[in-house]
Each structure stands twice: as C-alpha cells, then as structure tokens.
C-alpha cells in the first residue's frame, strides 16, 4: 500500500481533490485522520500506481510505502491510536475498558447478578457466550438465541453494552440483532470467509489471537476484517499454547507494547483464558493493565462450580471487585510516552 502524507496546511478541499484524482486513475482510497496530518492510503498494488505524479497532487507532503504486510491496521498508515466507541463507552487512546461476565450465559438470575456486581465494581461492558466453541461436541454448546435475549435484557437493566461470540456465518443475522460487540474467538481467528463478511458489517469486533498464532498472523486477520471497510477492531490477547502444562495458555505480556507499536488498534488482554484457573486471573489482569493494555476481558461467575463452561477460571464477584480496586490504583505503563521521552519518533 502506498500512502500520501498530507501537509499540515492541506485543506479539506485538497484532500477531496487528491482522492478524486486517484479515483479517476482507478484507485480506491482510505483516509486516516491524524493529530496533525491526514494520511490517504491508496488501496492496491504499488506497481499499478508507479508512474503517476503522486507528489504533485494537491496538499501532498510525502509519498511512502507501508512496509508492514498488514496495511490499514498498521501504525504507519494510521499513526494515532484508534478510539472505538461502543454506545458511548470509549476504548483505546488512553480510554481503558474492563469487560466482564460469564463464559456462557446460563440463567437470567446469574446473568443479572453478575452484570450488576461487575458494573458496581467498575466494568463498563458485559460479556457472555450464547454460542460456545467447545472441544467436545457432547459438552454444552450455549443457549443460542435464548442466551442472546438474556444478554439484551441485562443490557436494558444495567446499560452495559454487550459482547458475545459469533461462531459461524450462519448465525450472523441472529447475533447482529442483539449484540453491541462481536467476539471472534481463538478458533475462528483464521476463518477468513467469516472475517471478510464481518468486515462489511457495522459492529465493532474483538478479535482474539489463535491458539498458536503469531502476532503477524493475528494482525493479518485484523487486516482481513478491515479490508471490508470496518475500522473498529479490538485486538485481544487470550494467551498462546506453549509446552508449559501448568497453565491452559500463557499470557505473553511482551506482546502488549509490541503490538501497540505496530498497530493503532486497541489491544486488550484476556487473562481468564490465559490462566485457566482463577488463582492467577487477577494477577495476570493486573500485569496486563500495568504493561499498558487498553483493557481486559474477564470471566466472572457467582457459582463457578455451577457454570456451564470455564468455571475453573471464573472469578467470584468479590474477587473481581478487589481486582478492580487494585487496577484503578495502578499507574499503567505508557509505551508511547516512553518512546517519546527517549527521543525516538517511531511511535
Ligand atoms: C470465550 O471467550 O469464552 C472463549 C471461548 O474464548 P477463546 O476463543 O479465547 O477460547
Ligand atoms: Mn470461556
């Protein structure tokens, strides 16, 4: 992808004229507004645009190529943090969000109990699965539409926007009717036809890393979604499977600042699926927030032994409140401020 970095002084008319000219030449563009400068991305192969006098287009300061294989998701294309707005709850660019709720929605009584207590503790979104990806076909598969209805009811009661997993293209219409944020789970991170489809739809997406994916693959999956036009993608680190059997997965906190350097998208952590046991969920959440994550998604259940999935890793509501108190007191790492202080213009 080639990008045109516009001058500080470029006017709206310059930007429009430049985009129109590129359109005449047969190129779609996408716009990344910055703090001081706007960036115009030219979609397609750079060989197709070689030879055009890009420098002479109105308001253009620099013509650059995005070197990362993920283009629209990269910081090169979009230097400032993306801020995602979910029904007024902002995520990214210094706005930290904790999403909490059960792994699976089971009863309405449990759900509303969880939603009320996590809200009181400071969570600003409610999670809950209605379609569950289970290792065994004989395990509980989720409540389906009934679960979605319960989530919508809990949103009505508490005002918390809801996050739920979309497992399959066949459930798109149903899930989109109810939810505010779509969760794409580890097992679907490289379901490219699903990613392409949701990129053309309007709701924000939380994209979890795959069970053993690399950062580059995770960001390429975000690029699949963004190639469809959607800009609201939240990267979620849910742990990676390693050779260490003590935990279900390992939450690689290295990846938080690493990703934030390479993408403008918010990066959140999922310590529940990383730890696999509740004893370590709070400390890992704390670590993720300390290292500078834009948020966390945490499983909570008032009766973990009755939970229909992932009970072992569910925090009790009182554990969650304690964790939130600690997180709220925590001064978090700001990688951008550090890079700036050290005088490196990279971020
Ligand atoms: C979940 O969030 O409950 C879930 C199934 O997550 P993951 O896709 O990370 O395993
Ligand atoms: Mn779960």
mmCIF file with all atom_site columns, C-alpha atoms in Angstrom, residues 60-241:
data_model
loop_
_atom_site.group_PDB
_atom_site.id
_atom_site.type_symbol
_atom_site.label_atom_id
_atom_site.label_alt_id
_atom_site.label_comp_id
_atom_site.label_asym_id
_atom_site.label_entity_id
_atom_site.label_seq_id
_atom_site.pdbx_PDB_ins_code
_atom_site.Cartn_x
_atom_site.Cartn_y
_atom_site.Cartn_z
_atom_site.occupancy
_atom_site.B_iso_or_equiv
_atom_site.pdbx_formal_charge
_atom_site.auth_seq_id
_atom_site.auth_comp_id
_atom_site.auth_asym_id
_atom_site.auth_atom_id
_atom_site.pdbx_PDB_model_num
ATOM 1   C CA . UNK A 1 60  ? 0.687   16.085  -0.590 1.00 0.00 ? 60  UNK A CA 1
ATOM 2   C CA . UNK A 1 61  ? 3.846   16.300  1.509  1.00 0.00 ? 61  UNK A CA 1
ATOM 3   C CA . UNK A 1 62  ? 5.261   12.778  1.268  1.00 0.00 ? 62  UNK A CA 1
ATOM 4   C CA . UNK A 1 63  ? 4.638   9.603   -0.669 1.00 0.00 ? 63  UNK A CA 1
ATOM 5   C CA . UNK A 1 64  ? 5.517   6.485   1.341  1.00 0.00 ? 64  UNK A CA 1
ATOM 6   C CA . UNK A 1 65  ? 5.012   2.787   1.177  1.00 0.00 ? 65  UNK A CA 1
ATOM 7   C CA . UNK A 1 66  ? 3.584   0.869   4.165  1.00 0.00 ? 66  UNK A CA 1
ATOM 8   C CA . UNK A 1 67  ? 6.164   -1.823  4.739  1.00 0.00 ? 67  UNK A CA 1
ATOM 9   C CA . UNK A 1 68  ? 4.108   -3.978  7.144  1.00 0.00 ? 68  UNK A CA 1
ATOM 10  C CA . UNK A 1 69  ? 2.081   -6.707  5.414  1.00 0.00 ? 69  UNK A CA 1
ATOM 11  C CA . UNK A 1 70  ? -0.966  -5.543  7.355  1.00 0.00 ? 70  UNK A CA 1
ATOM 12  C CA . UNK A 1 71  ? -1.699  -2.141  5.900  1.00 0.00 ? 71  UNK A CA 1
ATOM 13  C CA . UNK A 1 72  ? -4.833  -0.473  7.240  1.00 0.00 ? 72  UNK A CA 1
ATOM 14  C CA . UNK A 1 73  ? -4.147  -1.998  10.662 1.00 0.00 ? 73  UNK A CA 1
ATOM 15  C CA . UNK A 1 74  ? -0.604  -0.630  10.790 1.00 0.00 ? 74  UNK A CA 1
ATOM 16  C CA . UNK A 1 75  ? 0.626   2.419   12.638 1.00 0.00 ? 75  UNK A CA 1
ATOM 17  C CA . UNK A 1 76  ? 2.479   3.503   9.529  1.00 0.00 ? 76  UNK A CA 1
ATOM 18  C CA . UNK A 1 77  ? -0.876  4.093   7.861  1.00 0.00 ? 77  UNK A CA 1
ATOM 19  C CA . UNK A 1 78  ? -2.647  5.442   10.951 1.00 0.00 ? 78  UNK A CA 1
ATOM 20  C CA . UNK A 1 79  ? -0.143  6.951   13.403 1.00 0.00 ? 79  UNK A CA 1
ATOM 21  C CA . UNK A 1 80  ? -2.576  7.922   16.162 1.00 0.00 ? 80  UNK A CA 1
ATOM 22  C CA . UNK A 1 81  ? -4.421  5.444   18.381 1.00 0.00 ? 81  UNK A CA 1
ATOM 23  C CA . UNK A 1 82  ? -7.838  4.416   17.165 1.00 0.00 ? 82  UNK A CA 1
ATOM 24  C CA . UNK A 1 83  ? -10.615 5.096   19.621 1.00 0.00 ? 83  UNK A CA 1
ATOM 25  C CA . UNK A 1 84  ? -13.589 2.788   19.395 1.00 0.00 ? 84  UNK A CA 1
ATOM 26  C CA . UNK A 1 85  ? -16.936 3.975   20.649 1.00 0.00 ? 85  UNK A CA 1
ATOM 27  C CA . UNK A 1 86  ? -19.409 1.348   21.819 1.00 0.00 ? 86  UNK A CA 1
ATOM 28  C CA . UNK A 1 87  ? -22.685 3.041   22.771 1.00 0.00 ? 87  UNK A CA 1
ATOM 29  C CA . UNK A 1 88  ? -20.711 5.868   24.361 1.00 0.00 ? 88  UNK A CA 1
ATOM 30  C CA . UNK A 1 89  ? -18.089 3.631   26.025 1.00 0.00 ? 89  UNK A CA 1
ATOM 31  C CA . UNK A 1 90  ? -14.739 4.588   24.517 1.00 0.00 ? 90  UNK A CA 1
ATOM 32  C CA . UNK A 1 91  ? -11.897 2.139   24.138 1.00 0.00 ? 91  UNK A CA 1
ATOM 33  C CA . UNK A 1 92  ? -8.327  2.975   23.066 1.00 0.00 ? 92  UNK A CA 1
ATOM 34  C CA . UNK A 1 93  ? -6.215  6.132   23.034 1.00 0.00 ? 93  UNK A CA 1
ATOM 35  C CA . UNK A 1 94  ? -5.910  6.127   26.823 1.00 0.00 ? 94  UNK A CA 1
ATOM 36  C CA . UNK A 1 95  ? -9.504  5.017   27.432 1.00 0.00 ? 95  UNK A CA 1
ATOM 37  C CA . UNK A 1 96  ? -9.230  1.763   29.387 1.00 0.00 ? 96  UNK A CA 1
ATOM 38  C CA . UNK A 1 97  ? -12.134 -0.633  29.498 1.00 0.00 ? 97  UNK A CA 1
ATOM 39  C CA . UNK A 1 98  ? -12.774 -3.731  31.583 1.00 0.00 ? 98  UNK A CA 1
ATOM 40  C CA . UNK A 1 99  ? -15.292 -6.159  30.106 1.00 0.00 ? 99  UNK A CA 1
ATOM 41  C CA . UNK A 1 100 ? -16.618 -8.815  32.473 1.00 0.00 ? 100 UNK A CA 1
ATOM 42  C CA . UNK A 1 101 ? -19.220 -11.541 32.602 1.00 0.00 ? 101 UNK A CA 1
ATOM 43  C CA . UNK A 1 102 ? -19.738 -15.272 32.440 1.00 0.00 ? 102 UNK A CA 1
ATOM 44  C CA . UNK A 1 103 ? -18.056 -17.554 29.926 1.00 0.00 ? 103 UNK A CA 1
ATOM 45  C CA . UNK A 1 104 ? -21.503 -18.890 28.928 1.00 0.00 ? 104 UNK A CA 1
ATOM 46  C CA . UNK A 1 105 ? -24.834 -17.315 29.635 1.00 0.00 ? 105 UNK A CA 1
ATOM 47  C CA . UNK A 1 106 ? -26.785 -19.839 31.736 1.00 0.00 ? 106 UNK A CA 1
ATOM 48  C CA . UNK A 1 107 ? -29.689 -18.466 33.801 1.00 0.00 ? 107 UNK A CA 1
ATOM 49  C CA . UNK A 1 108 ? -31.018 -14.908 33.753 1.00 0.00 ? 108 UNK A CA 1
ATOM 50  C CA . UNK A 1 109 ? -30.735 -14.789 37.523 1.00 0.00 ? 109 UNK A CA 1
ATOM 51  C CA . UNK A 1 110 ? -26.999 -15.493 37.354 1.00 0.00 ? 110 UNK A CA 1
ATOM 52  C CA . UNK A 1 111 ? -26.501 -13.126 34.440 1.00 0.00 ? 111 UNK A CA 1
ATOM 53  C CA . UNK A 1 112 ? -28.193 -10.148 36.057 1.00 0.00 ? 112 UNK A CA 1
ATOM 54  C CA . UNK A 1 113 ? -26.450 -10.861 39.341 1.00 0.00 ? 113 UNK A CA 1
ATOM 55  C CA . UNK A 1 114 ? -23.073 -10.859 37.524 1.00 0.00 ? 114 UNK A CA 1
ATOM 56  C CA . UNK A 1 115 ? -23.914 -7.811  35.399 1.00 0.00 ? 115 UNK A CA 1
ATOM 57  C CA . UNK A 1 116 ? -24.997 -5.751  38.405 1.00 0.00 ? 116 UNK A CA 1
ATOM 58  C CA . UNK A 1 117 ? -21.997 -6.663  40.504 1.00 0.00 ? 117 UNK A CA 1
ATOM 59  C CA . UNK A 1 118 ? -19.383 -6.163  37.758 1.00 0.00 ? 118 UNK A CA 1
ATOM 60  C CA . UNK A 1 119 ? -20.942 -2.825  36.897 1.00 0.00 ? 119 UNK A CA 1
ATOM 61  C CA . UNK A 1 120 ? -20.800 -1.735  40.540 1.00 0.00 ? 120 UNK A CA 1
ATOM 62  C CA . UNK A 1 121 ? -17.129 -2.741  40.583 1.00 0.00 ? 121 UNK A CA 1
ATOM 63  C CA . UNK A 1 122 ? -16.373 -0.610  37.511 1.00 0.00 ? 122 UNK A CA 1
ATOM 64  C CA . UNK A 1 123 ? -16.736 -2.861  34.462 1.00 0.00 ? 123 UNK A CA 1
ATOM 65  C CA . UNK A 1 124 ? -18.179 -0.939  31.525 1.00 0.00 ? 124 UNK A CA 1
ATOM 66  C CA . UNK A 1 125 ? -19.196 -3.802  29.217 1.00 0.00 ? 125 UNK A CA 1
ATOM 67  C CA . UNK A 1 126 ? -20.793 -7.188  29.783 1.00 0.00 ? 126 UNK A CA 1
ATOM 68  C CA . UNK A 1 127 ? -19.529 -10.369 28.119 1.00 0.00 ? 127 UNK A CA 1
ATOM 69  C CA . UNK A 1 128 ? -21.364 -13.683 27.817 1.00 0.00 ? 128 UNK A CA 1
ATOM 70  C CA . UNK A 1 129 ? -21.340 -16.504 25.306 1.00 0.00 ? 129 UNK A CA 1
ATOM 71  C CA . UNK A 1 130 ? -24.519 -17.804 23.700 1.00 0.00 ? 130 UNK A CA 1
ATOM 72  C CA . UNK A 1 131 ? -22.727 -19.867 21.042 1.00 0.00 ? 131 UNK A CA 1
ATOM 73  C CA . UNK A 1 132 ? -19.800 -21.730 22.542 1.00 0.00 ? 132 UNK A CA 1
ATOM 74  C CA . UNK A 1 133 ? -16.844 -23.323 20.760 1.00 0.00 ? 133 UNK A CA 1
ATOM 75  C CA . UNK A 1 134 ? -16.293 -26.482 22.817 1.00 0.00 ? 134 UNK A CA 1
ATOM 76  C CA . UNK A 1 135 ? -13.613 -29.112 22.387 1.00 0.00 ? 135 UNK A CA 1
ATOM 77  C CA . UNK A 1 136 ? -16.210 -31.864 22.760 1.00 0.00 ? 136 UNK A CA 1
ATOM 78  C CA . UNK A 1 137 ? -19.407 -31.965 20.695 1.00 0.00 ? 137 UNK A CA 1
ATOM 79  C CA . UNK A 1 138 ? -21.087 -33.507 23.757 1.00 0.00 ? 138 UNK A CA 1
ATOM 80  C CA . UNK A 1 139 ? -20.329 -30.506 26.004 1.00 0.00 ? 139 UNK A CA 1
ATOM 81  C CA . UNK A 1 140 ? -22.782 -27.636 26.497 1.00 0.00 ? 140 UNK A CA 1
ATOM 82  C CA . UNK A 1 141 ? -22.898 -25.633 23.267 1.00 0.00 ? 141 UNK A CA 1
ATOM 83  C CA . UNK A 1 142 ? -24.521 -22.445 24.546 1.00 0.00 ? 142 UNK A CA 1
ATOM 84  C CA . UNK A 1 143 ? -28.080 -21.226 24.922 1.00 0.00 ? 143 UNK A CA 1
ATOM 85  C CA . UNK A 1 144 ? -28.304 -19.765 21.433 1.00 0.00 ? 144 UNK A CA 1
ATOM 86  C CA . UNK A 1 145 ? -30.984 -17.142 20.892 1.00 0.00 ? 145 UNK A CA 1
ATOM 87  C CA . UNK A 1 146 ? -32.305 -17.521 24.421 1.00 0.00 ? 146 UNK A CA 1
ATOM 88  C CA . UNK A 1 147 ? -28.850 -16.529 25.681 1.00 0.00 ? 147 UNK A CA 1
ATOM 89  C CA . UNK A 1 148 ? -28.781 -13.525 23.364 1.00 0.00 ? 148 UNK A CA 1
ATOM 90  C CA . UNK A 1 149 ? -32.182 -12.435 24.667 1.00 0.00 ? 149 UNK A CA 1
ATOM 91  C CA . UNK A 1 150 ? -30.931 -12.668 28.237 1.00 0.00 ? 150 UNK A CA 1
ATOM 92  C CA . UNK A 1 151 ? -27.917 -10.538 27.347 1.00 0.00 ? 151 UNK A CA 1
ATOM 93  C CA . UNK A 1 152 ? -30.147 -7.922  25.730 1.00 0.00 ? 152 UNK A CA 1
ATOM 94  C CA . UNK A 1 153 ? -32.348 -7.899  28.817 1.00 0.00 ? 153 UNK A CA 1
ATOM 95  C CA . UNK A 1 154 ? -29.292 -7.442  31.063 1.00 0.00 ? 154 UNK A CA 1
ATOM 96  C CA . UNK A 1 155 ? -28.181 -4.539  28.863 1.00 0.00 ? 155 UNK A CA 1
ATOM 97  C CA . UNK A 1 156 ? -31.596 -2.955  29.306 1.00 0.00 ? 156 UNK A CA 1
ATOM 98  C CA . UNK A 1 157 ? -31.358 -3.345  33.080 1.00 0.00 ? 157 UNK A CA 1
ATOM 99  C CA . UNK A 1 158 ? -27.770 -2.154  33.524 1.00 0.00 ? 158 UNK A CA 1
ATOM 100 C CA . UNK A 1 159 ? -26.987 -0.041  30.454 1.00 0.00 ? 159 UNK A CA 1
ATOM 101 C CA . UNK A 1 160 ? -23.831 -2.107  29.851 1.00 0.00 ? 160 UNK A CA 1
ATOM 102 C CA . UNK A 1 161 ? -23.104 -2.755  26.166 1.00 0.00 ? 161 UNK A CA 1
ATOM 103 C CA . UNK A 1 162 ? -22.834 -6.472  25.439 1.00 0.00 ? 162 UNK A CA 1
ATOM 104 C CA . UNK A 1 163 ? -20.111 -8.595  23.870 1.00 0.00 ? 163 UNK A CA 1
ATOM 105 C CA . UNK A 1 164 ? -20.839 -12.063 22.556 1.00 0.00 ? 164 UNK A CA 1
ATOM 106 C CA . UNK A 1 165 ? -19.097 -14.566 20.347 1.00 0.00 ? 165 UNK A CA 1
ATOM 107 C CA . UNK A 1 166 ? -20.069 -15.190 16.733 1.00 0.00 ? 166 UNK A CA 1
ATOM 108 C CA . UNK A 1 167 ? -19.105 -18.733 15.821 1.00 0.00 ? 167 UNK A CA 1
ATOM 109 C CA . UNK A 1 168 ? -20.422 -19.134 12.341 1.00 0.00 ? 168 UNK A CA 1
ATOM 110 C CA . UNK A 1 169 ? -21.532 -17.200 9.288  1.00 0.00 ? 169 UNK A CA 1
ATOM 111 C CA . UNK A 1 170 ? -24.914 -18.846 9.566  1.00 0.00 ? 170 UNK A CA 1
ATOM 112 C CA . UNK A 1 171 ? -25.586 -17.032 12.863 1.00 0.00 ? 171 UNK A CA 1
ATOM 113 C CA . UNK A 1 172 ? -24.698 -13.550 11.624 1.00 0.00 ? 172 UNK A CA 1
ATOM 114 C CA . UNK A 1 173 ? -28.235 -12.192 11.293 1.00 0.00 ? 173 UNK A CA 1
ATOM 115 C CA . UNK A 1 174 ? -29.269 -13.534 14.659 1.00 0.00 ? 174 UNK A CA 1
ATOM 116 C CA . UNK A 1 175 ? -26.210 -12.390 16.624 1.00 0.00 ? 175 UNK A CA 1
ATOM 117 C CA . UNK A 1 176 ? -26.109 -8.950  14.986 1.00 0.00 ? 176 UNK A CA 1
ATOM 118 C CA . UNK A 1 177 ? -29.713 -8.341  16.038 1.00 0.00 ? 177 UNK A CA 1
ATOM 119 C CA . UNK A 1 178 ? -28.744 -8.463  19.691 1.00 0.00 ? 178 UNK A CA 1
ATOM 120 C CA . UNK A 1 179 ? -25.124 -7.660  20.377 1.00 0.00 ? 179 UNK A CA 1
ATOM 121 C CA . UNK A 1 180 ? -23.107 -4.432  20.519 1.00 0.00 ? 180 UNK A CA 1
ATOM 122 C CA . UNK A 1 181 ? -19.683 -6.016  20.002 1.00 0.00 ? 181 UNK A CA 1
ATOM 123 C CA . UNK A 1 182 ? -18.885 -9.199  18.110 1.00 0.00 ? 182 UNK A CA 1
ATOM 124 C CA . UNK A 1 183 ? -16.288 -11.514 19.626 1.00 0.00 ? 183 UNK A CA 1
ATOM 125 C CA . UNK A 1 184 ? -14.281 -13.659 17.244 1.00 0.00 ? 184 UNK A CA 1
ATOM 126 C CA . UNK A 1 185 ? -12.698 -16.438 19.246 1.00 0.00 ? 185 UNK A CA 1
ATOM 127 C CA . UNK A 1 186 ? -9.333  -18.142 19.043 1.00 0.00 ? 186 UNK A CA 1
ATOM 128 C CA . UNK A 1 187 ? -10.660 -20.976 16.907 1.00 0.00 ? 187 UNK A CA 1
ATOM 129 C CA . UNK A 1 188 ? -12.005 -18.612 14.284 1.00 0.00 ? 188 UNK A CA 1
ATOM 130 C CA . UNK A 1 189 ? -9.052  -16.225 14.092 1.00 0.00 ? 189 UNK A CA 1
ATOM 131 C CA . UNK A 1 190 ? -8.214  -17.526 10.652 1.00 0.00 ? 190 UNK A CA 1
ATOM 132 C CA . UNK A 1 191 ? -11.724 -18.224 9.430  1.00 0.00 ? 191 UNK A CA 1
ATOM 133 C CA . UNK A 1 192 ? -11.121 -15.873 6.543  1.00 0.00 ? 192 UNK A CA 1
ATOM 134 C CA . UNK A 1 193 ? -14.570 -16.041 4.996  1.00 0.00 ? 193 UNK A CA 1
ATOM 135 C CA . UNK A 1 194 ? -16.121 -15.127 8.367  1.00 0.00 ? 194 UNK A CA 1
ATOM 136 C CA . UNK A 1 195 ? -13.596 -12.304 8.839  1.00 0.00 ? 195 UNK A CA 1
ATOM 137 C CA . UNK A 1 196 ? -14.288 -10.918 5.361  1.00 0.00 ? 196 UNK A CA 1
ATOM 138 C CA . UNK A 1 197 ? -18.011 -10.944 5.998  1.00 0.00 ? 197 UNK A CA 1
ATOM 139 C CA . UNK A 1 198 ? -17.949 -9.172  9.369  1.00 0.00 ? 198 UNK A CA 1
ATOM 140 C CA . UNK A 1 199 ? -15.646 -6.536  7.885  1.00 0.00 ? 199 UNK A CA 1
ATOM 141 C CA . UNK A 1 200 ? -18.546 -5.395  5.729  1.00 0.00 ? 200 UNK A CA 1
ATOM 142 C CA . UNK A 1 201 ? -20.957 -5.164  8.679  1.00 0.00 ? 201 UNK A CA 1
ATOM 143 C CA . UNK A 1 202 ? -21.224 -2.308  11.111 1.00 0.00 ? 202 UNK A CA 1
ATOM 144 C CA . UNK A 1 203 ? -20.430 -3.589  14.587 1.00 0.00 ? 203 UNK A CA 1
ATOM 145 C CA . UNK A 1 204 ? -17.102 -3.414  16.454 1.00 0.00 ? 204 UNK A CA 1
ATOM 146 C CA . UNK A 1 205 ? -15.183 -6.669  16.653 1.00 0.00 ? 205 UNK A CA 1
ATOM 147 C CA . UNK A 1 206 ? -12.980 -8.138  19.377 1.00 0.00 ? 206 UNK A CA 1
ATOM 148 C CA . UNK A 1 207 ? -10.515 -10.364 17.570 1.00 0.00 ? 207 UNK A CA 1
ATOM 149 C CA . UNK A 1 208 ? -8.756  -12.921 19.754 1.00 0.00 ? 208 UNK A CA 1
ATOM 150 C CA . UNK A 1 209 ? -5.460  -14.473 18.804 1.00 0.00 ? 209 UNK A CA 1
ATOM 151 C CA . UNK A 1 210 ? -5.444  -18.066 17.600 1.00 0.00 ? 210 UNK A CA 1
ATOM 152 C CA . UNK A 1 211 ? -4.353  -20.952 19.797 1.00 0.00 ? 211 UNK A CA 1
ATOM 153 C CA . UNK A 1 212 ? -0.801  -20.799 18.416 1.00 0.00 ? 212 UNK A CA 1
ATOM 154 C CA . UNK A 1 213 ? -0.804  -17.793 16.134 1.00 0.00 ? 213 UNK A CA 1
ATOM 155 C CA . UNK A 1 214 ? 1.962   -15.241 15.650 1.00 0.00 ? 214 UNK A CA 1
ATOM 156 C CA . UNK A 1 215 ? 1.453   -11.502 16.089 1.00 0.00 ? 215 UNK A CA 1
ATOM 157 C CA . UNK A 1 216 ? 1.777   -11.070 12.359 1.00 0.00 ? 216 UNK A CA 1
ATOM 158 C CA . UNK A 1 217 ? -0.934  -13.644 11.669 1.00 0.00 ? 217 UNK A CA 1
ATOM 159 C CA . UNK A 1 218 ? -3.186  -12.011 14.276 1.00 0.00 ? 218 UNK A CA 1
ATOM 160 C CA . UNK A 1 219 ? -2.709  -8.591  12.663 1.00 0.00 ? 219 UNK A CA 1
ATOM 161 C CA . UNK A 1 220 ? -3.235  -10.067 9.194  1.00 0.00 ? 220 UNK A CA 1
ATOM 162 C CA . UNK A 1 221 ? -6.587  -11.347 10.439 1.00 0.00 ? 221 UNK A CA 1
ATOM 163 C CA . UNK A 1 222 ? -7.445  -7.824  11.604 1.00 0.00 ? 222 UNK A CA 1
ATOM 164 C CA . UNK A 1 223 ? -6.471  -6.680  8.118  1.00 0.00 ? 223 UNK A CA 1
ATOM 165 C CA . UNK A 1 224 ? -8.969  -9.163  6.638  1.00 0.00 ? 224 UNK A CA 1
ATOM 166 C CA . UNK A 1 225 ? -11.714 -7.541  8.693  1.00 0.00 ? 225 UNK A CA 1
ATOM 167 C CA . UNK A 1 226 ? -10.549 -4.016  7.871  1.00 0.00 ? 226 UNK A CA 1
ATOM 168 C CA . UNK A 1 227 ? -10.206 -4.755  4.177  1.00 0.00 ? 227 UNK A CA 1
ATOM 169 C CA . UNK A 1 228 ? -14.012 -4.963  4.169  1.00 0.00 ? 228 UNK A CA 1
ATOM 170 C CA . UNK A 1 229 ? -14.228 -1.376  5.398  1.00 0.00 ? 229 UNK A CA 1
ATOM 171 C CA . UNK A 1 230 ? -14.755 -1.818  9.144  1.00 0.00 ? 230 UNK A CA 1
ATOM 172 C CA . UNK A 1 231 ? -12.375 0.221   11.289 1.00 0.00 ? 231 UNK A CA 1
ATOM 173 C CA . UNK A 1 232 ? -13.498 -0.837  14.752 1.00 0.00 ? 232 UNK A CA 1
ATOM 174 C CA . UNK A 1 233 ? -11.331 -3.827  15.574 1.00 0.00 ? 233 UNK A CA 1
ATOM 175 C CA . UNK A 1 234 ? -10.020 -4.577  19.072 1.00 0.00 ? 234 UNK A CA 1
ATOM 176 C CA . UNK A 1 235 ? -7.043  -6.912  19.308 1.00 0.00 ? 235 UNK A CA 1
ATOM 177 C CA . UNK A 1 236 ? -7.388  -9.372  22.195 1.00 0.00 ? 236 UNK A CA 1
ATOM 178 C CA . UNK A 1 237 ? -4.511  -11.405 23.627 1.00 0.00 ? 237 UNK A CA 1
ATOM 179 C CA . UNK A 1 238 ? -6.034  -14.524 25.184 1.00 0.00 ? 238 UNK A CA 1
ATOM 180 C CA . UNK A 1 239 ? -2.823  -16.481 25.719 1.00 0.00 ? 239 UNK A CA 1
ATOM 181 C CA . UNK A 1 240 ? -0.975  -18.891 23.495 1.00 0.00 ? 240 UNK A CA 1
ATOM 182 C CA . UNK A 1 241 ? -0.494  -22.594 23.974 1.00 0.00 ? 241 UNK A CA 1
#
